[in-house]
PDB file of C-alpha atoms in Angstrom:
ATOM      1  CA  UNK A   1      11.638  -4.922   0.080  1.00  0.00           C
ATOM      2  CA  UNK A   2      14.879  -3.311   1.557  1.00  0.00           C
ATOM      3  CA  UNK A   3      15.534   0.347   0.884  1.00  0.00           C
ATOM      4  CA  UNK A   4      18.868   1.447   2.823  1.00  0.00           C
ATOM      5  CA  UNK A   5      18.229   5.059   4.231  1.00  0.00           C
ATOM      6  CA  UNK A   6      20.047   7.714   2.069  1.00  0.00           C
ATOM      7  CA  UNK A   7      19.159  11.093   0.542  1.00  0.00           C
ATOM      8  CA  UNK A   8      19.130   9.796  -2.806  1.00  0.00           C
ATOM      9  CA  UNK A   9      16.243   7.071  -4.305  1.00  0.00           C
ATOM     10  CA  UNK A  10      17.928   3.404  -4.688  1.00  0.00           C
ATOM     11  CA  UNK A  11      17.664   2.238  -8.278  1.00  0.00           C
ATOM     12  CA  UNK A  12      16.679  -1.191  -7.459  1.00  0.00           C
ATOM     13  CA  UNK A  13      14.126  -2.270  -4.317  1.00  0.00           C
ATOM     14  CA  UNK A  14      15.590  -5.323  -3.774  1.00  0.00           C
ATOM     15  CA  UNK A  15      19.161  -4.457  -3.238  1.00  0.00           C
ATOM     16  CA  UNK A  16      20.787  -3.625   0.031  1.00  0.00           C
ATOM     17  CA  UNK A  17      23.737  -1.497  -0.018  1.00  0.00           C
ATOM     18  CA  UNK A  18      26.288  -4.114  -0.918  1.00  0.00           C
ATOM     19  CA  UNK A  19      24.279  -4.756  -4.010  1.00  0.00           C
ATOM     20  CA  UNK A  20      23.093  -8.315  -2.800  1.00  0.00           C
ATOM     21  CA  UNK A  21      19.550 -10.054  -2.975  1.00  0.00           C
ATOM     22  CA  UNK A  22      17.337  -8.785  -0.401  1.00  0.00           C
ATOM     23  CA  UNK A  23      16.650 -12.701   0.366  1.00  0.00           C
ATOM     24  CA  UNK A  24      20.153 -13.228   0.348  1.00  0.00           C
ATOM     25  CA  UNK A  25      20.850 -10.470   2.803  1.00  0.00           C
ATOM     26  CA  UNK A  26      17.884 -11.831   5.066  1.00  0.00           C
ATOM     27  CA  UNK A  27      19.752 -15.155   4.951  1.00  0.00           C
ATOM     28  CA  UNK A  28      22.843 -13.863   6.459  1.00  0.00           C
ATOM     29  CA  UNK A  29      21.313 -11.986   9.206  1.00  0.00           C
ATOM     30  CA  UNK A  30      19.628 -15.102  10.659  1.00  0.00           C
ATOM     31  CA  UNK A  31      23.135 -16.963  10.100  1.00  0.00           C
ATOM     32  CA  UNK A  32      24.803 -14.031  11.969  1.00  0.00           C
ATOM     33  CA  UNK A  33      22.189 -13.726  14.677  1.00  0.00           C
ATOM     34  CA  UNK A  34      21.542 -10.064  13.457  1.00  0.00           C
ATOM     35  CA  UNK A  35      18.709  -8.076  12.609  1.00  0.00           C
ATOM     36  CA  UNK A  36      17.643  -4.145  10.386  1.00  0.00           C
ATOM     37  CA  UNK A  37      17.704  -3.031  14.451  1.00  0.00           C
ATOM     38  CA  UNK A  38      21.186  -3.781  15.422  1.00  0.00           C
ATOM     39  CA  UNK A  39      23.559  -3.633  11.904  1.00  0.00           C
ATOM     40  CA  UNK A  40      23.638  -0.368   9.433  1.00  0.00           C
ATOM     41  CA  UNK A  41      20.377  -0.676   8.107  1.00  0.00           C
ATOM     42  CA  UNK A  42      17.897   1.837   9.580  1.00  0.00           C
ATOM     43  CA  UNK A  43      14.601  -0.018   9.726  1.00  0.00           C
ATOM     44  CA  UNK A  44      12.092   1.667   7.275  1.00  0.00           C
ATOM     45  CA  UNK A  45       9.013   3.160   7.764  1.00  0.00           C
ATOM     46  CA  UNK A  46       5.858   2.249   6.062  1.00  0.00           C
ATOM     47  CA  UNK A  47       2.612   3.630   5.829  1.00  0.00           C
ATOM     48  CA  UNK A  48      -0.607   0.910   5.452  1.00  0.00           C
ATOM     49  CA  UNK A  49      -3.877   1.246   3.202  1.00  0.00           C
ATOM     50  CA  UNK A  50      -6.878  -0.745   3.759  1.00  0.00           C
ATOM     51  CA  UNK A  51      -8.886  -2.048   1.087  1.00  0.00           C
ATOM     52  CA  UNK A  52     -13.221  -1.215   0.810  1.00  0.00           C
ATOM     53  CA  UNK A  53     -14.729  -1.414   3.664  1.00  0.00           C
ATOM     54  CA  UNK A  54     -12.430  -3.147   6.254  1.00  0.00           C
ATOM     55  CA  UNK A  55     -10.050  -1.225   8.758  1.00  0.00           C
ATOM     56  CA  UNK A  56      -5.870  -0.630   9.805  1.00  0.00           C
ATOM     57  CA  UNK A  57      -6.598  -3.776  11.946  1.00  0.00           C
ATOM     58  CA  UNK A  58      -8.045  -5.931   9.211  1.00  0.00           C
ATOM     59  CA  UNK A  59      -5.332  -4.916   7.048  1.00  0.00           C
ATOM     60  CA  UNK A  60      -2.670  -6.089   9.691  1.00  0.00           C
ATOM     61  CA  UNK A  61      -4.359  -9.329  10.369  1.00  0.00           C
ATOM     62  CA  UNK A  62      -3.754  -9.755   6.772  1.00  0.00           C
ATOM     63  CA  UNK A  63      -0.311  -9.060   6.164  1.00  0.00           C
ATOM     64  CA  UNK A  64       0.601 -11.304   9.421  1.00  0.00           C
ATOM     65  CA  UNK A  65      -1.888 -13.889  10.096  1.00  0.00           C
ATOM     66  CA  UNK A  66      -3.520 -14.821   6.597  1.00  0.00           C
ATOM     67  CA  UNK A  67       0.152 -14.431   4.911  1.00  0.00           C
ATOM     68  CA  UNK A  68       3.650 -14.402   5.531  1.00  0.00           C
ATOM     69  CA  UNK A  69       4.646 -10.833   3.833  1.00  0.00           C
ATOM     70  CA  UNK A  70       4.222  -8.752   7.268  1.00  0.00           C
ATOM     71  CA  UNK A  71       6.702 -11.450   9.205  1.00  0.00           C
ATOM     72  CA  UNK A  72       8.651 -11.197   5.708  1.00  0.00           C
ATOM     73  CA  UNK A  73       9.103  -7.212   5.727  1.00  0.00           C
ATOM     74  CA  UNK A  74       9.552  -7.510  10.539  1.00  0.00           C
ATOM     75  CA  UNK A  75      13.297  -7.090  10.183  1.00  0.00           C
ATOM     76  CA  UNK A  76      13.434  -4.511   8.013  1.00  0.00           C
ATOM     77  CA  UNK A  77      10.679  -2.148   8.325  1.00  0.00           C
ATOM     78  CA  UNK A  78       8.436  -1.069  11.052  1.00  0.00           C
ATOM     79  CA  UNK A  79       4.521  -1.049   9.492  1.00  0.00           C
ATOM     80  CA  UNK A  80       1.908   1.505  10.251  1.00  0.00           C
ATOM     81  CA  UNK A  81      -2.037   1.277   9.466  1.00  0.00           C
ATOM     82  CA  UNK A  82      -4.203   3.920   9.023  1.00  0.00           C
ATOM     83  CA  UNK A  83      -8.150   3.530   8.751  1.00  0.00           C
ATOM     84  CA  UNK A  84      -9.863   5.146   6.097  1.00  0.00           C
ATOM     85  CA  UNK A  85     -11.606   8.922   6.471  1.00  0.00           C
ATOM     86  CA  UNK A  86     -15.428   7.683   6.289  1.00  0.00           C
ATOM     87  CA  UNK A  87     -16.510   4.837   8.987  1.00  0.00           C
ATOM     88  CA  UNK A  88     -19.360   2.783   7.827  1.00  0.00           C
ATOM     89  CA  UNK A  89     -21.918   0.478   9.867  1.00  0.00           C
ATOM     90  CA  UNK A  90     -21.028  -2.743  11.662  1.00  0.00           C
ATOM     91  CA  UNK A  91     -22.941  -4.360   9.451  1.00  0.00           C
ATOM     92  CA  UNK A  92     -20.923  -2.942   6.508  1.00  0.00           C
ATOM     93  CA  UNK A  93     -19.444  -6.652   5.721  1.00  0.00           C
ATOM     94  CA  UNK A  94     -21.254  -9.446   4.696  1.00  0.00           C
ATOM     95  CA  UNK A  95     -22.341 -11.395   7.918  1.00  0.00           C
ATOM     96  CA  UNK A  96     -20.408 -14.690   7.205  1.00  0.00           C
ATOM     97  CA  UNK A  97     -17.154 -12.205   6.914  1.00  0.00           C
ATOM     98  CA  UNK A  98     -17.700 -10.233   9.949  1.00  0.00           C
ATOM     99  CA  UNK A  99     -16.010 -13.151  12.102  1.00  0.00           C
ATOM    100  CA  UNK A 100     -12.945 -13.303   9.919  1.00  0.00           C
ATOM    101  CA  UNK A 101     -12.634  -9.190   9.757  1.00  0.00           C
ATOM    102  CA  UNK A 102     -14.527  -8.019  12.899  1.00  0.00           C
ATOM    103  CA  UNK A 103     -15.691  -3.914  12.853  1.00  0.00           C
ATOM    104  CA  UNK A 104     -15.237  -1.123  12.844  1.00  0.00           C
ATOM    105  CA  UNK A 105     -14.979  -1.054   8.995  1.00  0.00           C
ATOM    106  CA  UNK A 106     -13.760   2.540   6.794  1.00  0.00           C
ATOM    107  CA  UNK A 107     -13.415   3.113   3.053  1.00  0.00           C
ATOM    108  CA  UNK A 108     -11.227   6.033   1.682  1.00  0.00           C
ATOM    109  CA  UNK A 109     -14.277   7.144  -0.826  1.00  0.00           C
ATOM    110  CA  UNK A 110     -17.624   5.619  -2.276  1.00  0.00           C
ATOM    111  CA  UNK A 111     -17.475   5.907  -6.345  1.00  0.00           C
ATOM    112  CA  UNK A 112     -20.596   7.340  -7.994  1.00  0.00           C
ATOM    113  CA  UNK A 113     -20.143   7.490 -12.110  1.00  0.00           C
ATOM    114  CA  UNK A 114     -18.941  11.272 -13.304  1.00  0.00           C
ATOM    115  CA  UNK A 115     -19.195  12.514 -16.615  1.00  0.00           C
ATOM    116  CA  UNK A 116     -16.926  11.008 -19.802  1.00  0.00           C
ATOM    117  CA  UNK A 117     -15.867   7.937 -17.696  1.00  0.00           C
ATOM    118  CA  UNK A 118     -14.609   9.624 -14.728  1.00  0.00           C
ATOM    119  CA  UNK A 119     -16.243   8.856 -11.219  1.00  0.00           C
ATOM    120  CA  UNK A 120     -16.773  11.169  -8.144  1.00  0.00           C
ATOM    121  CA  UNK A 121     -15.613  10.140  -4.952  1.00  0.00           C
ATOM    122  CA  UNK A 122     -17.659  10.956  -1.995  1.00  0.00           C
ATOM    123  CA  UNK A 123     -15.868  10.862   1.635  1.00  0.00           C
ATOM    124  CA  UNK A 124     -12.177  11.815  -0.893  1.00  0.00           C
ATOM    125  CA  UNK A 125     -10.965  14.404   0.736  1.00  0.00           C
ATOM    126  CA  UNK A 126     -12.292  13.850   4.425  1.00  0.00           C
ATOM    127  CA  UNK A 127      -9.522  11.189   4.022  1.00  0.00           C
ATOM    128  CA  UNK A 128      -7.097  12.768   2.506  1.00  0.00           C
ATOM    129  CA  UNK A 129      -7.293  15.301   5.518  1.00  0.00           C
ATOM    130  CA  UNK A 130      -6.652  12.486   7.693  1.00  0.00           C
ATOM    131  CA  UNK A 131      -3.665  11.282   5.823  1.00  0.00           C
ATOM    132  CA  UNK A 132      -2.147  14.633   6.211  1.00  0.00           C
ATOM    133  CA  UNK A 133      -3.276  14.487   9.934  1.00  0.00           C
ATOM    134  CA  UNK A 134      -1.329  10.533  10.588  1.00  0.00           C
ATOM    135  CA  UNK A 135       1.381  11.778   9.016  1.00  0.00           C
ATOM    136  CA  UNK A 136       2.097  14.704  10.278  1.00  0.00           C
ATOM    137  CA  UNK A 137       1.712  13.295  13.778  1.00  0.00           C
ATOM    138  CA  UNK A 138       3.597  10.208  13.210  1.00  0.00           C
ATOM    139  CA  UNK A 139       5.583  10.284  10.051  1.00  0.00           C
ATOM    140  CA  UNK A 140       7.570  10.829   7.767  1.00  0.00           C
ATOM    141  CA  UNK A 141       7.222   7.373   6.391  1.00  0.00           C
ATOM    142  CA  UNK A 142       9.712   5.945   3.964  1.00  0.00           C
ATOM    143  CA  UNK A 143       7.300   4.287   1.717  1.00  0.00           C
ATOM    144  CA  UNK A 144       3.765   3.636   1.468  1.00  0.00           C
ATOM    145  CA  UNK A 145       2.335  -0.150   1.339  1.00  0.00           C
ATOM    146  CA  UNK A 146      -1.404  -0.189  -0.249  1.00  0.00           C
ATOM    147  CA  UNK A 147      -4.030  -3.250  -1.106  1.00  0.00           C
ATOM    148  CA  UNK A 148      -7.069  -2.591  -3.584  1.00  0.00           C
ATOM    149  CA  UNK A 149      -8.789   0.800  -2.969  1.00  0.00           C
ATOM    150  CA  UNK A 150      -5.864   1.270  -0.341  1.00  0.00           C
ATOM    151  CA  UNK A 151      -3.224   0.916  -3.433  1.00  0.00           C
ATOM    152  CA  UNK A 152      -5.229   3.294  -5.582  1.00  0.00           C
ATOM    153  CA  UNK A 153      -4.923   5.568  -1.827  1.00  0.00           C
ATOM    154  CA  UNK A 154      -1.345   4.961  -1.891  1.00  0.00           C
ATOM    155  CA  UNK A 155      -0.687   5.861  -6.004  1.00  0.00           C
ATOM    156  CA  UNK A 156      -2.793   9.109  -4.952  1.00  0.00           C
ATOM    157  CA  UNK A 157      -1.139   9.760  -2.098  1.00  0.00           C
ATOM    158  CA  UNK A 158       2.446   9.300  -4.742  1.00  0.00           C
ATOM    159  CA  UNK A 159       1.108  11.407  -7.347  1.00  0.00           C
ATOM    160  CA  UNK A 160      -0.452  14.590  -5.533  1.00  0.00           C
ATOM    161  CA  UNK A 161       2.941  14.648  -3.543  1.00  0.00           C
ATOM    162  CA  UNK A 162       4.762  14.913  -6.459  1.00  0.00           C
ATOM    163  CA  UNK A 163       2.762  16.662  -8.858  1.00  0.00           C
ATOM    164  CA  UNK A 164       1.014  19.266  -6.743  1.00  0.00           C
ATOM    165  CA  UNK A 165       2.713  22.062  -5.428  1.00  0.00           C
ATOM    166  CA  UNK A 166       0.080  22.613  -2.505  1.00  0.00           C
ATOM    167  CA  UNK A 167      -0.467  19.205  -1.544  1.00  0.00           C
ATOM    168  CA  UNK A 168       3.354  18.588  -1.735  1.00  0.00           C
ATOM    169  CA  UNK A 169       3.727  21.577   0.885  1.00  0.00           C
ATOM    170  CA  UNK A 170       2.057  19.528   3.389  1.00  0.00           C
ATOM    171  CA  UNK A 171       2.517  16.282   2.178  1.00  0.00           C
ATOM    172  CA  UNK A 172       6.058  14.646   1.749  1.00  0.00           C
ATOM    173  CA  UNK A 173       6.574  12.734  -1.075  1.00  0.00           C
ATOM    174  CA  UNK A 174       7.383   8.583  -0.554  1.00  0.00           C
ATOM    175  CA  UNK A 175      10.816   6.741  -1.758  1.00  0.00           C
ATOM    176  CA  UNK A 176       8.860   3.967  -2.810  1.00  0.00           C
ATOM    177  CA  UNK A 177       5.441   2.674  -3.146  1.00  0.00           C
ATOM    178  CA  UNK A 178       4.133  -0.948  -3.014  1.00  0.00           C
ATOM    179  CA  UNK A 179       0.666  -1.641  -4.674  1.00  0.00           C
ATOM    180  CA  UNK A 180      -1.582  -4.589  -4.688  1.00  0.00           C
ATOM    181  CA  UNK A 181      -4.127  -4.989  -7.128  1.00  0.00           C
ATOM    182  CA  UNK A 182      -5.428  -1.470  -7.633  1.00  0.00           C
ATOM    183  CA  UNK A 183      -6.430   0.739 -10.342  1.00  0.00           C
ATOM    184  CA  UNK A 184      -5.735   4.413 -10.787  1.00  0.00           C
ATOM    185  CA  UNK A 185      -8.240   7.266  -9.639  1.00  0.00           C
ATOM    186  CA  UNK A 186     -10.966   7.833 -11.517  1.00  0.00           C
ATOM    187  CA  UNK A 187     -11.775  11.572  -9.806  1.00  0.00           C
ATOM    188  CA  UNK A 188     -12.955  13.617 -11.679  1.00  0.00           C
ATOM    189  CA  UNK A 189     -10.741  16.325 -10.475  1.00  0.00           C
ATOM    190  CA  UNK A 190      -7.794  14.539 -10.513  1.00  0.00           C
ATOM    191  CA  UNK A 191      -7.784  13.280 -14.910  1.00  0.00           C
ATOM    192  CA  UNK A 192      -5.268  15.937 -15.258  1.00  0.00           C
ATOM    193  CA  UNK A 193      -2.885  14.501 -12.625  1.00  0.00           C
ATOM    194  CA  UNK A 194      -3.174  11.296 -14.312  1.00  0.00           C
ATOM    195  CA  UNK A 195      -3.016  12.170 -17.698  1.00  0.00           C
ATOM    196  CA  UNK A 196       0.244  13.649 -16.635  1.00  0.00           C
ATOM    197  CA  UNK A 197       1.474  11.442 -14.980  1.00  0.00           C
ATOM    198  CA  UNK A 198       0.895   8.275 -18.426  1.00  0.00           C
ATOM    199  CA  UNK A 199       3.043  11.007 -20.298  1.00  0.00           C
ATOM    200  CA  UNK A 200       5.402  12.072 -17.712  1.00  0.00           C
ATOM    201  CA  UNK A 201       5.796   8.974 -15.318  1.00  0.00           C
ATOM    202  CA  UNK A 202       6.263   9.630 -12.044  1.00  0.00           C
ATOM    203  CA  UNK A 203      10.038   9.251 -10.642  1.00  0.00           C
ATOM    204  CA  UNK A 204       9.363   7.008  -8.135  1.00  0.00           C
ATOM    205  CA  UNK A 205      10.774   2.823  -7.668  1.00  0.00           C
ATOM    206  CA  UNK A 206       7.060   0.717  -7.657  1.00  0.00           C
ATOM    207  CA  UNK A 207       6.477  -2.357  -7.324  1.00  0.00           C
ATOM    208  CA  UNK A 208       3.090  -3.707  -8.659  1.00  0.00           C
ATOM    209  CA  UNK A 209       1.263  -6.763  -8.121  1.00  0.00           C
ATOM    210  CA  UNK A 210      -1.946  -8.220  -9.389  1.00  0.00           C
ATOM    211  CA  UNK A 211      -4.554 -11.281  -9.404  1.00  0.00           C
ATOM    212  CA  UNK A 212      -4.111 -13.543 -12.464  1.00  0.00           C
ATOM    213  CA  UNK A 213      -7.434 -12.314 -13.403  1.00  0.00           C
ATOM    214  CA  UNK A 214      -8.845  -8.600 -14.868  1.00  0.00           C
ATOM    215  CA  UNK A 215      -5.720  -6.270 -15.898  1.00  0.00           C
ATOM    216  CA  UNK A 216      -4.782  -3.612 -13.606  1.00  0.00           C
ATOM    217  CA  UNK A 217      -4.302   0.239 -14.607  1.00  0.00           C
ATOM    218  CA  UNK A 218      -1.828   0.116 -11.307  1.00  0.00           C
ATOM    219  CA  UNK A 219      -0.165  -2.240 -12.812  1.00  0.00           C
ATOM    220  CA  UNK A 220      -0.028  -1.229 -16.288  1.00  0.00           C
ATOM    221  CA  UNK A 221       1.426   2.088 -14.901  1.00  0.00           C
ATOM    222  CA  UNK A 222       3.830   0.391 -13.169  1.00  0.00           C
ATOM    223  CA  UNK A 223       4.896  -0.899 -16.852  1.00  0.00           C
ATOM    224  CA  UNK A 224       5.601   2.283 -18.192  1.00  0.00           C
ATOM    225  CA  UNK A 225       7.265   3.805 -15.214  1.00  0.00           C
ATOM    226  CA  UNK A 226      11.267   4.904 -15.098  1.00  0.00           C
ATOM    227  CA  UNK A 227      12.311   2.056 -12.723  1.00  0.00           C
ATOM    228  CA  UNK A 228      12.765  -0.901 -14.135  1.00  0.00           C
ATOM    229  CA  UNK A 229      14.899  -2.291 -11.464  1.00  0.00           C
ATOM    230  CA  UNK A 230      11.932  -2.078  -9.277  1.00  0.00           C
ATOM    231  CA  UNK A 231       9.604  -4.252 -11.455  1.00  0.00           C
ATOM    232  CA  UNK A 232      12.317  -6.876 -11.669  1.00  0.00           C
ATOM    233  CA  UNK A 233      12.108  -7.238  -7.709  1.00  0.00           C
ATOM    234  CA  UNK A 234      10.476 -11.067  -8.431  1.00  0.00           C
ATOM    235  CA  UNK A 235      11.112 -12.443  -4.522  1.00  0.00           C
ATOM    236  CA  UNK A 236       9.230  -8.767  -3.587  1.00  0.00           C
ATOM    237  CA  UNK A 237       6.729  -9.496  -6.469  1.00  0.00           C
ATOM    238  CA  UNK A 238       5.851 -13.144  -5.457  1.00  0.00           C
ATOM    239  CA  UNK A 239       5.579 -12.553  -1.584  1.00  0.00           C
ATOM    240  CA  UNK A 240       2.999  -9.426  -2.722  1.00  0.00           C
ATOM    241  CA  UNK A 241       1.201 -12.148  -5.023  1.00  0.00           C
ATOM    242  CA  UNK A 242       1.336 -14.788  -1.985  1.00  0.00           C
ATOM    243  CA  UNK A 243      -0.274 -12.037   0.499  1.00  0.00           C
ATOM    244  CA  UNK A 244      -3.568 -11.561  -2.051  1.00  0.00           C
ATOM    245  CA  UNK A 245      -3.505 -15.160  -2.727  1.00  0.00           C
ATOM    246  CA  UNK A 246      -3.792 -16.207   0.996  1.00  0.00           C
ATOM    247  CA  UNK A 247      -6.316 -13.150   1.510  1.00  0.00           C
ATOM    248  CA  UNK A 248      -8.656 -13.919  -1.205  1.00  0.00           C
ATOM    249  CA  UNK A 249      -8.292 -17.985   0.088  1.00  0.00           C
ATOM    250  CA  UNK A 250      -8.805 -17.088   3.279  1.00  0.00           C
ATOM    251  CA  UNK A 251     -12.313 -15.001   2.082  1.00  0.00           C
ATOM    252  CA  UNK A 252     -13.704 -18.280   0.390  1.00  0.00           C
ATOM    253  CA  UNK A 253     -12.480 -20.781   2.990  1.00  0.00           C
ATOM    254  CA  UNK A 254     -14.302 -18.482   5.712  1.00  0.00           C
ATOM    255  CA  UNK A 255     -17.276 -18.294   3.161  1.00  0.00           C
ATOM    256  CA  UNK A 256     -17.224 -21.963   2.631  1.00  0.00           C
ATOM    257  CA  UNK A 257     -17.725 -22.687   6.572  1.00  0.00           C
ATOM    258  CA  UNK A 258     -20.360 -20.203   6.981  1.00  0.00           C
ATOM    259  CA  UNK A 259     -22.666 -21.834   4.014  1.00  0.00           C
ATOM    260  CA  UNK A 260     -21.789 -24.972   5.478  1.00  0.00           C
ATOM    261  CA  UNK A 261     -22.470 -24.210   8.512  1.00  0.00           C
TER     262      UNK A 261
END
């Protein structure tokens, strides 16, 4: 996903500025010998969510050793990971998991159910404050790259930038978002944010991906938002489908050996 620097948001993710395939673009600079660092395209900054209960580390072992989508996105953006607000036990994982994702482990909340469907989320806004802290100290981030409850992180993140005044004051809104199977917050406080946000769509290019299996309200969002030249991006869409696959393969290979073991 290539996003050439400028003030205003690119109508498509996949495009570069000459309006070619981002795979296509890719192509040339290995031809060339050139890479994001040394043409006209500023390398891109992008800010990491976790999933439940694993870490920033985890995350990147992910993206770079169980799939090819961090080694995909190395030329033309710079990734950074962030570990959730509330640190849990080292025994927070399954045992026969801990070898494949190795403590500490974080989560951004803990759901408990709320009143008329809604949930609570203990440990919210402990890491929302340190969100605001990471980026602050190391941003501004061009986009925002989130798996699971890390893409729900990420959508929040989007829609409290853009929506609320007093969160936007401290809180730059992204250019872009990518989101990997996730759903949208349930917080109780935050229904009228995403009420809005079904009738008034948020401006902002996302791309959405999601397992085969149980629909996602990420996703479905992502159907009904403005850009439409974002959820055509199908070589952006298939290398976020790839990085799940291999995650979720890697999970039951690693749980095979342990029961076999």
């Amino acid at each position: 996903v290539a996003l050439q620097q400028r003030k205003d948001p690119p109508e498509n993710l996949e495009s570069t500025s000459k309006g070619r395939p981002l795979h296509r673009a890719q192509e040339e600079h290995r031809r060339c010998g050139t890479t994001a660092a040394n043409t006209h395209m500023t390398r891109l900054r992008i800010l990491c969510f976790h999933s439940f209960r694993l870490s920033g580390d985890n995350m990147r072992k992910q993206l770079f050793d169980l799939a090819n989508l961090g080694a995909s996105l190395a030329d033309l953006a710079t990734l950074d990971f962030v570990d959730g607000g509330h640190r849990l036990g080292d025994d927070a994982l399954p045992e026969r998991l801990q070898a494949l994702f190795p403590p500490p482990y974080f989560e951004w909340w803990n759901a408990r159910e709320g009143a008329g469907g809604t949930a609570i989320y203990d440990h919210l806004e402990a890491s929302l404050a340190k969100v605001e802290r990471h980026i602050a100290e190391h941003g501004p981030y061009d986009g925002y790259l989130g798996f699971s409850q890390g893409g729900c992180v990420a959508h929040t993140l989007s829609l409290l930038s853009m929506r609320d005044p007093s969160f936007a004051s401290r809180v730059p809104a992204p250019r872009f978002a990518i989101l990997l199977s996730c759903r949208l917050s349930r917080h109780t406080e935050h229904s009228e944010l995403v009420a809005g946000a079904a009738a008034a769509p948020l401006p902002l290019p996302l791309l959405s991906a999601e397992a085969p299996a149980p629909s996602s309200s990420c996703a479905r969002h992502a159907r009904n938002s403005a850009s439409a030249s974002a959820r055509a991006a199908s070589a952006s869409s298939a290398a976020a489908i790839a990085f799940e696959a291999a995650c979720l393969a890697s999970t039951a290979s690693a749980s095979a050996a342990a029961a076999r073991s």
